[in-house]
Amino acid sequence: MNFTVAVYQRKLAGGTLEWRTLGLGAQRDVTLRGQSTVKLESQLRERLQRHMATDKPADLRCYSLARGMSLERPHLELTLRGEQRLKVSGRFPLVLAPHQRTAGAQLVVAYHPQRPLEWFAVEEGAPLAEQATRFFRHAWADCSAWELERLETDGHDLIRAVAFSARVPTLLDGLQSRRGPFDDLDEDPARRGGRSQGSGGKGGKPNGLGLLGTLGTDLTLRAADGRLPRGQPRPELRDAFGRLLGTTQLLSLVALGSSGAGKTTALYQLVYDLLDADDYAAHGNLDRVTHVVSLSGKRIIAGMSHVGEWEERVVTLLRDARAARVVVWLEDLHTMGKLGQSRDSTRAVSDLLRGPVARGELCIIGEATPAQWDKLREDAPAFADLFAEVRVPAATPAEALRMMLARARELEATSPVRFDPPAFRTLLELAQTLFHGTALPGAALAWMSRLPRYADGDHLVDQDSVVDLVSERTGLPSELLRPTEPLSPADVRVRLEERVVGQGEALDAVIDVVMRIHAGLTDPGRPYATYLFTGPTGTGKTELAKALSDYLYGSSARLLRFDMGEYNAPDAPARLIGDRFRPRGALTEAVRQTPFSVVLFDEIEKAHQSVHYLLLQLLDEGRLSDAEGNEADFTHAVILMTSNLGAEPQASVGFGDRPASADNVTRDVKAFFPPELYNRIDRVVRFHPFSAEVAASVAEKELTQLLARRGLLERQVFVFTTQSATARMVREGFDPFLGARSLKRYLERYVGHVLAEEVAGHTRAEMRIVRVYDAEGEYRLHVDTLREAEPSGGELRLLPLLDRSPRELVDELPGALRIIDSLLAGPLLEQAVSELRKHLPQASEGQQEHADHVHRAELVRGELQAFRDRLEAWVHHDDWMEEGLTELALETFEPRSGWNARVRLLHPRYVLPDAPRLSRKDTLLALAETWFLERATRAARDAAQHSVFVELLRVGQGRNRRVMARDEDLFGWLIEAYRSGRGVLVAAAVALPDGARREFGFDELGQLGLRENHGATRVVLKFVGLGVTDFFRGEEGCHVRTSMLSGSEVVRVRLVPDGDDATPLELLLRSDRERADFERALERGDVPLPPDPDGLLPCVRRVRFDPPLRPGELSPMEVEDFRLGTSGSHQCRRLADVLPHYWSLRASERLPEDA
């Protein structure tokens, strides 16, 4: 029977809904709370059905909705005289419920929905508020103020009708039933347990969906609540589904189409259409609609380990489905032909479902790709023939664009973002290019919901947002995703040569892949490239695969490596692509999870011959299907195979007949591989044995990896090696026939042993700089400890101002203006002007010394005057505006036309722009600049104060060189900050890890930030400007950065006075000579040692910072400045945003000698 009850609904804090039934009586009233109306309705039905199961037939009349019931909200003024006198004023909800008193008379009662036992009869014609006031004045006399507050209404409460169906008791249920001759069978525990899993009674309708509702998900409940994605409707698919499911007998169907074509969305729309067909909007009774339950085959057989258990569960599910109006959505319909089979039984789930589906007792819907459906037809053809096939074609680009626009409007309505129209075209092009294995519109719509998180600071989703999203999800660098952005092969080579050295031919082949991907010239139906790497062991084949994975996809975790020595048995294909017992193969599952990857088949010649034939389809069509029919897409992968075929261990190191070797490699590869497989390899890439020069580079790389071990990083031990020590490592550790692996073993045995003794034998927590050198035939260590700088002890005049308000800070500017005025009118500047007049005649004749004096004098006066003009504009702007708005002249004249006019004349000087808006940061910087100029003016006559060399040294080897190459380390951040600090950068020189030295003049400084200069070990910068030496003196020392991602790093900053017409390059070469002298003295054991050009200076600043992962975001940074004796926490994007704060503090420092 169908019933309808009234429910009072109100909203609590946090959006929680409270439901209370009305008119059911104290024993039957139900109160529920929750967020979803559908879940509340489902819980209410279950509670009421349990009540009705114990009610007598005569009591069921209370479950009918009283006609004419309404909700009123009168305003009541109550004075309650209980234990405490209370006056309450507010709106209170009242339920007016009509009752039939006699055949022609009706009684209307009123009560508060939260206190239904307190009611009064409503008098016709009398105001409701007056009647309620008289009644509740006494009824609520004992209520507290808190209780009365809960009884008020916010105006958003309402009465809603909830309809449901239930099996009601009848008089026949009270009769005692006779036992039949077969009732003893029910005492079998196995049979009783099987039926207990269902929820239906004998011949009756189950309460709910029973086991079907437990194992599955009721999509109809989610659709009724609006939580089921509706997507963009496609009329042709809705019509096709309506013809099959719009009849009295529901027909089973399957949606067939490519991945991403919209099969799932179409079936979601079908759930909504079934609700509309059952007229749910009119009656609101979920018990009267057809429910669509989503069920997974794996959940059906989960936990079923004995023969017959899963069959009994399927029978129970079928009984529950027959007893209710249910459509079962099998999520993995294509697996039903094999699901349930085992070594003990060949029965599958499809065998038990085939009969009910054929008889029309069960309606099943599902989705599958054509390959998956062909697999089901192969496994269970009779079961597959029972389904009507509905083809879901891929959307055209125009249709996909229309759906993207509709989705964008939905996102703009629910989140504060705006979509730039060109972003749709970019997303559509990238979807078609990168996700051609996924059909439209799924390939494009899948990214739409994630785009708002990549909006810029103005909440605009543009083309850059799309590129950032796709780059993060696929791992492809943004340079490859922007066809208009230039990409230089030289830049790619620099990145790859950091990992692989001495293999120019192999690097050329890999760079060619990268450039073709960037240009969009790869075959969309095949992998990006298929290369065979051949050559002796230890020459970098696997390392180049890792480097390519890092560059293309951003992580070596996207390198899928398969050691083919493990796949040399006849079962190798089954392990790679799966079989009937383990349908998910190792290869297909790995690529399905990570389609953008480098797939490496290591030592391919060791694989079983059947694996070679398995690769034919992969290399030709870019796809493989596992035993379940699931397709793995290889079109976004680079396929690499390594082999030792053609390697000639007897060849000399670095020499030999290269053309003959190439012929040998080609001959051996052709002889080994089947012709059809060899013909699908794009390129055979040869790796050559290392020469002596390359061996030294390999030694440095292997040593760098050793020095980057966790034990050294965590204990903050930074290691150098001398040139002689490195030469000995190459000489003794490198074997030309074993490659880099022999050198790695040597380093582990000898160098690693010495470092382990040093690290394990000390418990000191401070940083240590360790230099490995060769002395008396063994490796020894020279240890230097990093200590903190002593505080300068000066007064930081800016520090107490940091807590002041912006208005109070502005009040300090007039005092700063007076200081600048006193400097301009003081004797120091007068002396500078006198010197200007003295040296001007000689400077005009071209004498450099006199020209420098003139330049310094002009520099001091110019900076002071420019800063004074800014200060004056900030301080006197309001006064100028008031004076300018004063009426200067007012006259009346009579033009020839005869009309009079009043003209207000303003002097042009007083027509000023709007007042400048000084931020708190700007005001603090202005005050710090005042104190700095005060100190710089005193030293204006000292030439050494206005030109200085700043040397930055990267301390230690073995840090994260990939981060260094992207210029995302402390070394690069300091250079960036110094260039934007005090003075003008006029020249620079860099020392690169390969020993090269480069110098940049003033016109070439733009090249300093080029990629090939990143990762430099030493940089010398020349700055010229007022007081630059004093400015950078606070930076002299060691700067330490700690990071969660890349460990610790130390950069030493040293100042070198400008003199003797030195250049940055000359200073670099001088440091090289001094380092060589120090290392020779160290190896000879000289005492005392000469000065160490790489020696440590006290630590002046420690920074804890990891840059933000996405553009526009902020990351926390903690800074300790030991020389200033202060620290702070900041939110920033880069170090250059924070350092000006500490520079300002130092500029405000008043030292004892300044007093």
GROMACS .gro file of C-alpha atoms in nm, residues 214-533:
model
  320
  214THR     CA    1   2.420  -0.396   0.051
  215LEU     CA    2   2.659  -0.497  -0.226
  216GLY     CA    3   2.552  -0.234  -0.478
  217THR     CA    4   2.498   0.141  -0.497
  218ASP     CA    5   2.145   0.274  -0.551
  219LEU     CA    6   2.197   0.532  -0.824
  220THR     CA    7   1.830   0.627  -0.818
  221LEU     CA    8   1.866   0.766  -0.465
  222ARG     CA    9   2.162   0.975  -0.581
  223ALA     CA   10   1.968   1.098  -0.882
  224ALA     CA   11   1.666   1.194  -0.670
  225ASP     CA   12   1.900   1.397  -0.449
  226GLY     CA   13   2.070   1.559  -0.748
  227ARG     CA   14   2.410   1.409  -0.662
  228LEU     CA   15   2.436   1.193  -0.975
  229PRO     CA   16   2.625   1.369  -1.258
  230ARG     CA   17   2.384   1.447  -1.536
  231GLY     CA   18   2.630   1.567  -1.799
  232GLN     CA   19   2.521   1.711  -2.129
  233PRO     CA   20   2.222   1.521  -2.275
  234ARG     CA   21   2.255   1.364  -2.620
  235PRO     CA   22   1.903   1.331  -2.770
  236GLU     CA   23   1.982   1.042  -3.004
  237LEU     CA   24   2.107   0.824  -2.717
  238ARG     CA   25   1.811   0.913  -2.494
  239ASP     CA   26   1.572   0.809  -2.770
  240ALA     CA   27   1.753   0.477  -2.818
  241PHE     CA   28   1.746   0.398  -2.446
  242GLY     CA   29   1.382   0.507  -2.420
  243ARG     CA   30   1.274   0.263  -2.690
  244LEU     CA   31   1.438  -0.026  -2.504
  245LEU     CA   32   1.343   0.062  -2.145
  246GLY     CA   33   1.021   0.251  -2.208
  247THR     CA   34   0.810  -0.063  -2.252
  248THR     CA   35   0.626  -0.271  -1.994
  249GLN     CA   36   0.905  -0.532  -2.007
  250LEU     CA   37   1.249  -0.381  -1.961
  251LEU     CA   38   1.508  -0.510  -2.207
  252SER     CA   39   1.870  -0.561  -2.114
  253LEU     CA   40   2.110  -0.341  -2.306
  254VAL     CA   41   2.477  -0.253  -2.334
  255ALA     CA   42   2.629   0.080  -2.436
  256LEU     CA   43   2.919   0.019  -2.674
  257GLY     CA   44   3.176   0.282  -2.757
  258SER     CA   45   3.534   0.393  -2.719
  259SER     CA   46   3.671   0.505  -2.386
  260GLY     CA   47   3.560   0.862  -2.323
  261ALA     CA   48   3.275   0.860  -2.578
  262GLY     CA   49   3.017   0.923  -2.303
  263LYS     CA   50   2.879   0.578  -2.221
  264THR     CA   51   2.870   0.634  -1.846
  265THR     CA   52   2.715   0.980  -1.881
  266ALA     CA   53   2.446   0.840  -2.113
  267LEU     CA   54   2.356   0.573  -1.857
  268TYR     CA   55   2.344   0.836  -1.583
  269GLN     CA   56   2.096   1.027  -1.797
  270LEU     CA   57   1.898   0.705  -1.829
  271VAL     CA   58   1.859   0.695  -1.449
  272TYR     CA   59   1.705   1.044  -1.457
  273ASP     CA   60   1.481   0.947  -1.748
  274LEU     CA   61   1.347   0.644  -1.558
  275LEU     CA   62   1.264   0.873  -1.265
  276ASP     CA   63   1.075   1.105  -1.499
  277ALA     CA   64   0.894   0.811  -1.661
  278ASP     CA   65   0.771   0.698  -1.318
  279ASP     CA   66   0.645   1.053  -1.247
  280TYR     CA   67   0.857   1.085  -0.935
  281ALA     CA   68   0.828   1.464  -0.938
  282ALA     CA   69   0.451   1.432  -0.887
  283HIS     CA   70   0.422   1.168  -0.613
  284GLY     CA   71   0.771   1.181  -0.454
  285ASN     CA   72   0.751   0.812  -0.353
  286LEU     CA   73   1.077   0.632  -0.418
  287ASP     CA   74   0.904   0.301  -0.351
  288ARG     CA   75   0.700   0.347  -0.667
  289VAL     CA   76   0.991   0.405  -0.905
  290THR     CA   77   1.232   0.174  -1.084
  291HIS     CA   78   1.565   0.167  -0.902
  292VAL     CA   79   1.896   0.139  -1.085
  293VAL     CA   80   2.154  -0.038  -0.871
  294SER     CA   81   2.521  -0.032  -0.970
  295LEU     CA   82   2.695  -0.360  -0.892
  296SER     CA   83   3.048  -0.486  -0.947
  297GLY     CA   84   3.120  -0.847  -1.031
  298LYS     CA   85   3.418  -0.847  -0.800
  299ARG     CA   86   3.196  -0.754  -0.507
  300ILE     CA   87   2.968  -1.046  -0.590
  301ILE     CA   88   3.242  -1.305  -0.546
  302ALA     CA   89   3.443  -1.119  -0.279
  303GLY     CA   90   3.509  -1.344   0.020
  304MET     CA   91   3.363  -1.650  -0.151
  305SER     CA   92   3.634  -1.916  -0.113
  306HIS     CA   93   3.434  -2.241  -0.112
  307VAL     CA   94   3.258  -2.414  -0.396
  308GLY     CA   95   2.897  -2.302  -0.423
  309GLU     CA   96   2.923  -1.992  -0.207
  310TRP     CA   97   2.920  -1.731  -0.480
  311GLU     CA   98   2.644  -1.924  -0.661
  312GLU     CA   99   2.427  -1.898  -0.350
  313ARG     CA  100   2.495  -1.525  -0.329
  314VAL     CA  101   2.393  -1.478  -0.694
  315VAL     CA  102   2.068  -1.668  -0.630
  316THR     CA  103   1.994  -1.437  -0.337
  317LEU     CA  104   2.063  -1.133  -0.553
  318LEU     CA  105   1.828  -1.264  -0.820
  319ARG     CA  106   1.553  -1.316  -0.562
  320ASP     CA  107   1.597  -0.958  -0.435
  321ALA     CA  108   1.593  -0.822  -0.790
  322ARG     CA  109   1.272  -1.010  -0.877
  323ALA     CA  110   1.092  -0.883  -0.566
  324ALA     CA  111   1.158  -0.515  -0.649
  325ARG     CA  112   1.149  -0.293  -0.954
  326VAL     CA  113   1.522  -0.298  -1.015
  327VAL     CA  114   1.756  -0.248  -1.309
  328VAL     CA  115   2.100  -0.389  -1.234
  329TRP     CA  116   2.394  -0.194  -1.377
  330LEU     CA  117   2.691  -0.432  -1.397
  331GLU     CA  118   3.003  -0.215  -1.395
  332ASP     CA  119   3.225  -0.490  -1.535
  333LEU     CA  120   2.976  -0.663  -1.762
  334HIS     CA  121   3.248  -0.779  -2.001
  335THR     CA  122   3.407  -0.999  -1.730
  336MET     CA  123   3.093  -1.204  -1.655
  337GLY     CA  124   3.199  -1.479  -1.898
  338LYS     CA  125   3.501  -1.570  -1.685
  339LEU     CA  126   3.408  -1.436  -1.342
  340GLY     CA  127   3.365  -1.719  -1.091
  341GLN     CA  128   3.558  -1.983  -1.281
  342SER     CA  129   3.826  -2.170  -1.093
  343ARG     CA  130   4.025  -2.488  -1.112
  344ASP     CA  131   3.742  -2.674  -0.943
  345SER     CA  132   3.455  -2.532  -1.148
  346THR     CA  133   3.403  -2.389  -1.495
  347ARG     CA  134   3.073  -2.223  -1.402
  348ALA     CA  135   3.075  -1.845  -1.449
  349VAL     CA  136   2.840  -1.574  -1.325
  350SER     CA  137   2.698  -1.539  -1.676
  351ASP     CA  138   2.567  -1.898  -1.656
  352LEU     CA  139   2.342  -1.809  -1.361
  353LEU     CA  140   2.229  -1.474  -1.507
  354ARG     CA  141   2.152  -1.602  -1.856
  355GLY     CA  142   1.819  -1.766  -1.768
  356PRO     CA  143   1.659  -1.477  -1.571
  357VAL     CA  144   1.768  -1.228  -1.837
  358ALA     CA  145   1.625  -1.444  -2.119
  359ARG     CA  146   1.292  -1.480  -1.936
  360GLY     CA  147   1.270  -1.107  -1.869
  361GLU     CA  148   1.287  -1.155  -1.492
  362LEU     CA  149   1.606  -0.948  -1.466
  363CYS     CA  150   1.706  -0.635  -1.655
  364ILE     CA  151   2.079  -0.568  -1.683
  365ILE     CA  152   2.250  -0.265  -1.832
  366GLY     CA  153   2.621  -0.208  -1.877
  367GLU     CA  154   2.892  -0.049  -2.085
  368ALA     CA  155   3.193  -0.183  -2.270
  369THR     CA  156   3.442  -0.095  -2.538
  370PRO     CA  157   3.424  -0.294  -2.863
  371ALA     CA  158   3.730  -0.496  -2.761
  372GLN     CA  159   3.579  -0.579  -2.423
  373TRP     CA  160   3.250  -0.681  -2.583
  374ASP     CA  161   3.428  -0.908  -2.830
  375LYS     CA  162   3.595  -1.072  -2.530
  376LEU     CA  163   3.254  -1.141  -2.369
  377ARG     CA  164   3.120  -1.279  -2.698
  378GLU     CA  165   3.415  -1.514  -2.701
  379ASP     CA  166   3.371  -1.625  -2.339
  380ALA     CA  167   2.988  -1.638  -2.316
  381PRO     CA  168   2.824  -1.592  -2.659
  382ALA     CA  169   2.476  -1.700  -2.546
  383PHE     CA  170   2.477  -1.447  -2.263
  384ALA     CA  171   2.605  -1.165  -2.486
  385ASP     CA  172   2.332  -1.231  -2.745
  386LEU     CA  173   2.065  -1.141  -2.487
  387PHE     CA  174   2.170  -0.773  -2.483
  388ALA     CA  175   2.053  -0.503  -2.718
  389GLU     CA  176   2.355  -0.307  -2.837
  390VAL     CA  177   2.341   0.072  -2.835
  391ARG     CA  178   2.634   0.235  -3.012
  392VAL     CA  179   2.772   0.547  -2.846
  393PRO     CA  180   2.973   0.736  -3.107
  394ALA     CA  181   3.248   0.978  -3.015
  395ALA     CA  182   3.149   1.342  -3.017
  396THR     CA  183   3.267   1.565  -3.297
  397PRO     CA  184   3.497   1.857  -3.207
  398ALA     CA  185   3.202   2.096  -3.249
  399GLU     CA  186   2.986   1.888  -3.014
  400ALA     CA  187   3.272   1.858  -2.765
  401LEU     CA  188   3.324   2.236  -2.772
  402ARG     CA  189   2.953   2.292  -2.703
  403MET     CA  190   2.972   2.057  -2.403
  404MET     CA  191   3.287   2.231  -2.277
  405LEU     CA  192   3.114   2.569  -2.293
  406ALA     CA  193   2.817   2.434  -2.098
  407ARG     CA  194   3.049   2.283  -1.838
  408ALA     CA  195   3.239   2.612  -1.812
  409ARG     CA  196   2.915   2.798  -1.738
  410GLU     CA  197   2.843   2.551  -1.458
  411LEU     CA  198   3.190   2.600  -1.309
  412GLU     CA  199   3.166   2.978  -1.332
  413ALA     CA  200   2.836   2.962  -1.145
  414THR     CA  201   2.978   2.752  -0.860
  415SER     CA  202   3.334   2.889  -0.828
  416PRO     CA  203   3.490   3.237  -0.860
  417VAL     CA  204   3.663   3.174  -1.193
  418ARG     CA  205   3.634   3.304  -1.546
  419PHE     CA  206   3.726   3.111  -1.860
  420ASP     CA  207   3.921   3.279  -2.136
  421PRO     CA  208   3.770   3.158  -2.470
  422PRO     CA  209   4.109   3.061  -2.626
  423ALA     CA  210   4.156   2.816  -2.336
  424PHE     CA  211   3.882   2.591  -2.482
  425ARG     CA  212   4.061   2.562  -2.813
  426THR     CA  213   4.392   2.486  -2.640
  427LEU     CA  214   4.233   2.217  -2.424
  428LEU     CA  215   4.055   2.063  -2.722
  429GLU     CA  216   4.375   2.053  -2.930
  430LEU     CA  217   4.579   1.900  -2.646
  431ALA     CA  218   4.303   1.647  -2.579
  432GLN     CA  219   4.299   1.534  -2.941
  433THR     CA  220   4.679   1.528  -2.959
  434LEU     CA  221   4.773   1.371  -2.628
  435PHE     CA  222   4.464   1.163  -2.552
  436HIS     CA  223   4.372   1.026  -2.892
  437GLY     CA  224   4.327   0.690  -2.723
  438THR     CA  225   4.035   0.849  -2.538
  439ALA     CA  226   3.744   0.969  -2.751
  440LEU     CA  227   3.578   1.307  -2.729
  441PRO     CA  228   3.419   1.452  -2.522
  442GLY     CA  229   3.571   1.257  -2.232
  443ALA     CA  230   3.927   1.352  -2.320
  444ALA     CA  231   3.842   1.723  -2.283
  445LEU     CA  232   3.572   1.723  -2.015
  446ALA     CA  233   3.787   1.513  -1.783
  447TRP     CA  234   4.015   1.814  -1.732
  448MET     CA  235   3.749   2.084  -1.712
  449SER     CA  236   3.662   2.026  -1.346
  450ARG     CA  237   4.030   2.053  -1.245
  451LEU     CA  238   4.101   2.377  -1.430
  452PRO     CA  239   3.969   2.621  -1.161
  453ARG     CA  240   4.259   2.523  -0.934
  454TYR     CA  241   4.503   2.646  -1.199
  455ALA     CA  242   4.349   2.991  -1.244
  456ASP     CA  243   4.580   3.291  -1.217
  457GLY     CA  244   4.566   3.564  -0.955
  458ASP     CA  245   4.266   3.725  -1.128
  459HIS     CA  246   4.074   3.393  -1.119
  460LEU     CA  247   4.109   3.366  -1.497
  461VAL     CA  248   4.149   3.025  -1.658
  462ASP     CA  249   4.355   3.087  -1.970
  463GLN     CA  250   4.579   2.892  -2.205
  464ASP     CA  251   4.863   2.888  -1.952
  465SER     CA  252   4.628   2.730  -1.696
  466VAL     CA  253   4.547   2.451  -1.942
  467VAL     CA  254   4.915   2.390  -2.016
  468ASP     CA  255   5.003   2.385  -1.644
  469LEU     CA  256   4.728   2.130  -1.574
  470VAL     CA  257   4.821   1.898  -1.861
  471SER     CA  258   5.191   1.930  -1.776
  472GLU     CA  259   5.134   1.831  -1.415
  473ARG     CA  260   4.907   1.538  -1.500
  474THR     CA  261   5.113   1.395  -1.783
  475GLY     CA  262   5.461   1.491  -1.667
  476LEU     CA  263   5.542   1.649  -2.003
  477PRO     CA  264   5.734   1.978  -1.963
  478SER     CA  265   5.536   2.288  -2.051
  479GLU     CA  266   5.789   2.373  -2.325
  480LEU     CA  267   5.673   2.067  -2.520
  481LEU     CA  268   5.306   2.154  -2.478
  482ARG     CA  269   5.341   2.507  -2.618
  483PRO     CA  270   5.416   2.473  -2.992
  484THR     CA  271   5.473   2.847  -3.018
  485GLU     CA  272   5.740   2.845  -2.747
  486PRO     CA  273   6.086   2.788  -2.895
  487LEU     CA  274   6.286   2.488  -2.782
  488SER     CA  275   6.654   2.469  -2.859
  489PRO     CA  276   6.824   2.131  -2.913
  490ALA     CA  277   7.123   2.276  -2.730
  491ASP     CA  278   6.910   2.332  -2.418
  492VAL     CA  279   6.793   1.971  -2.430
  493ARG     CA  280   7.150   1.850  -2.472
  494VAL     CA  281   7.265   2.047  -2.168
  495ARG     CA  282   6.999   1.881  -1.955
  496LEU     CA  283   7.078   1.530  -2.078
  497GLU     CA  284   7.457   1.566  -2.062
  498GLU     CA  285   7.427   1.620  -1.689
  499ARG     CA  286   7.332   1.251  -1.668
  500VAL     CA  287   7.503   1.086  -1.966
  501VAL     CA  288   7.849   1.180  -2.098
  502GLY     CA  289   8.052   1.063  -2.392
  503GLN     CA  290   7.761   0.930  -2.601
  504GLY     CA  291   7.702   1.198  -2.862
  505GLU     CA  292   7.527   0.967  -3.110
  506ALA     CA  293   7.282   0.843  -2.847
  507LEU     CA  294   7.208   1.197  -2.729
  508ASP     CA  295   7.138   1.303  -3.088
  509ALA     CA  296   6.882   1.024  -3.120
  510VAL     CA  297   6.706   1.114  -2.795
  511ILE     CA  298   6.707   1.487  -2.875
  512ASP     CA  299   6.544   1.404  -3.208
  513VAL     CA  300   6.254   1.238  -3.019
  514VAL     CA  301   6.209   1.541  -2.798
  515MET     CA  302   6.208   1.783  -3.090
  516ARG     CA  303   5.955   1.574  -3.286
  517ILE     CA  304   5.723   1.562  -2.985
  518HIS     CA  305   5.749   1.939  -2.947
  519ALA     CA  306   5.679   1.995  -3.316
  520GLY     CA  307   5.383   1.753  -3.313
  521LEU     CA  308   5.535   1.536  -3.586
  522THR     CA  309   5.502   1.199  -3.412
  523ASP     CA  310   5.274   0.931  -3.553
  524PRO     CA  311   4.954   0.941  -3.341
  525GLY     CA  312   4.896   0.570  -3.392
  526ARG     CA  313   5.236   0.450  -3.272
  527PRO     CA  314   5.464   0.509  -2.973
  528TYR     CA  315   5.662   0.832  -2.980
  529ALA     CA  316   5.974   0.634  -3.072
  530THR     CA  317   6.109   0.279  -3.067
  531TYR     CA  318   6.485   0.265  -3.013
  532LEU     CA  319   6.726  -0.022  -2.962
  533PHE     CA  320   7.028   0.074  -2.751
   0.00000   0.00000   0.00000
